[in-house]
Amino acid sequence: MKISASFLTIDNIDNVNKLVNCDIDYLHLDIMDGIFVNNKNEVLDVPHIKPLDIHLMVSDVYKYIDKYKTLNPLYITFHYETGVDILSVINYIKKFNIKVGLSIKPSTKVEEIIPYLPYLDLVLVMSVEPGKGGQTFIMDSINKIKKLKELKGNYVIEVDGGINDSTIKYVSDADIVVVGSYITSGNYEERIKNLKEKIYG
Ligand code: DX5
Ligand code: ZN
């Protein structure tokens, strides 16, 4: 299981630098437009030491892909609930040799995205309402991860929201866990070590 660290709750670049130098696999960039979710942010200056995993919580998906593809991310993930033509966006992201992820909110069922699974590199299960860090893990996410694993696609399963040293046990079927406030509200290295102990024993 890989750890993708979210720095949504960090507000200074020194701490972001400290985070990317820790033992994490990816840096998770949360991008919000104030429309798809209430909050709004912009992150164009990040240290590219770890592969970037971009999570677009935006309505105007194309505009933000164009903006953030310049960071050379490994993954760009957008939301199923945006109402855009999903296959067109998938193909658009792939054109830039960027891996593509599709994310579902807590109220969206896995069944709804089954037609798109063959085209995806990643499926992101939101285990909190998208839009802010520090929320409580939603238990129903466990069933979604299980379903996605049973469907055995070529995608990796990522889970995002409310993961800490006690909830990580629920998501052992996921390939990537996004962790934000649990890491950033303490000693980063120590918190990451705690998570890894829970993952690998
Ligand atoms: C929530 C974001 C998450 C968030 C995770 O909308 O997509 O990536 O930063 O933060 P925690 O781990 O604090 O739930
Ligand atoms: Zn996220």
mmCIF file of C-alpha atoms and ligand atoms in Angstrom, residues 6-9 28 30 32 37 55 57 124 126 128-136 160-163 178-182 184, ligand 1:
data_model
loop_
_atom_site.group_PDB
_atom_site.id
_atom_site.type_symbol
_atom_site.label_atom_id
_atom_site.label_comp_id
_atom_site.label_asym_id
_atom_site.label_seq_id
_atom_site.Cartn_x
_atom_site.Cartn_y
_atom_site.Cartn_z
ATOM 1 C CA SER A 6 -2.095 15.653 1.144
ATOM 2 C CA PHE A 7 -0.882 19.058 2.236
ATOM 3 C CA LEU A 8 -4.271 20.769 2.143
ATOM 4 C CA THR A 9 -3.939 21.672 5.818
ATOM 5 C CA HIS A 28 -1.426 14.532 -3.299
ATOM 6 C CA ASP A 30 -6.026 18.906 -3.810
ATOM 7 C CA MET A 32 -10.674 23.251 -5.404
ATOM 8 C CA VAL A 37 -16.797 22.406 -3.612
ATOM 9 C CA HIS A 55 -7.136 15.519 -7.253
ATOM 10 C CA MET A 57 -12.394 18.996 -7.120
ATOM 11 C CA LEU A 124 -10.518 7.338 -6.085
ATOM 12 C CA MET A 126 -13.794 9.627 -1.322
ATOM 13 C CA VAL A 128 -15.294 12.060 3.313
ATOM 14 C CA GLU A 129 -17.227 14.791 1.474
ATOM 15 C CA PRO A 130 -14.662 16.446 -0.801
ATOM 16 C CA GLY A 131 -13.685 19.997 0.065
ATOM 17 C CA LYS A 132 -11.731 20.037 3.276
ATOM 18 C CA GLY A 133 -9.261 18.128 5.407
ATOM 19 C CA GLY A 134 -9.717 16.808 8.926
ATOM 20 C CA GLN A 135 -13.122 15.115 8.532
ATOM 21 C CA THR A 136 -14.276 11.734 9.857
ATOM 22 C CA ASP A 160 -9.058 9.750 0.428
ATOM 23 C CA GLY A 161 -10.330 11.313 3.629
ATOM 24 C CA GLY A 162 -10.243 10.631 7.340
ATOM 25 C CA ILE A 163 -7.365 8.139 7.235
ATOM 26 C CA VAL A 178 -4.303 9.641 0.879
ATOM 27 C CA VAL A 179 -3.426 11.007 4.289
ATOM 28 C CA GLY A 180 -3.582 14.687 5.177
ATOM 29 C CA SER A 181 -4.277 16.032 8.642
ATOM 30 C CA TYR A 182 -3.158 12.906 10.494
ATOM 31 C CA THR A 184 0.406 17.238 9.208
HETATM 32 C C1 DX5 B 1 -10.689 16.279 0.968
HETATM 33 C C2 DX5 B 1 -9.390 16.141 0.238
HETATM 34 C C3 DX5 B 1 -8.420 15.267 0.932
HETATM 35 C C4 DX5 B 1 -8.013 15.794 2.276
HETATM 36 C C5 DX5 B 1 -7.597 14.649 3.116
HETATM 37 O O1 DX5 B 1 -11.552 16.990 0.206
HETATM 38 O O2 DX5 B 1 -9.606 15.590 -1.035
HETATM 39 O O3 DX5 B 1 -7.305 14.951 0.132
HETATM 40 O O4 DX5 B 1 -6.992 16.733 2.229
HETATM 41 O O5 DX5 B 1 -7.352 15.147 4.380
HETATM 42 P P1 DX5 B 1 -7.595 14.298 5.680
HETATM 43 O O6 DX5 B 1 -6.591 13.155 5.635
HETATM 44 O O7 DX5 B 1 -7.322 15.261 6.746
HETATM 45 O O8 DX5 B 1 -8.993 13.781 5.644
#
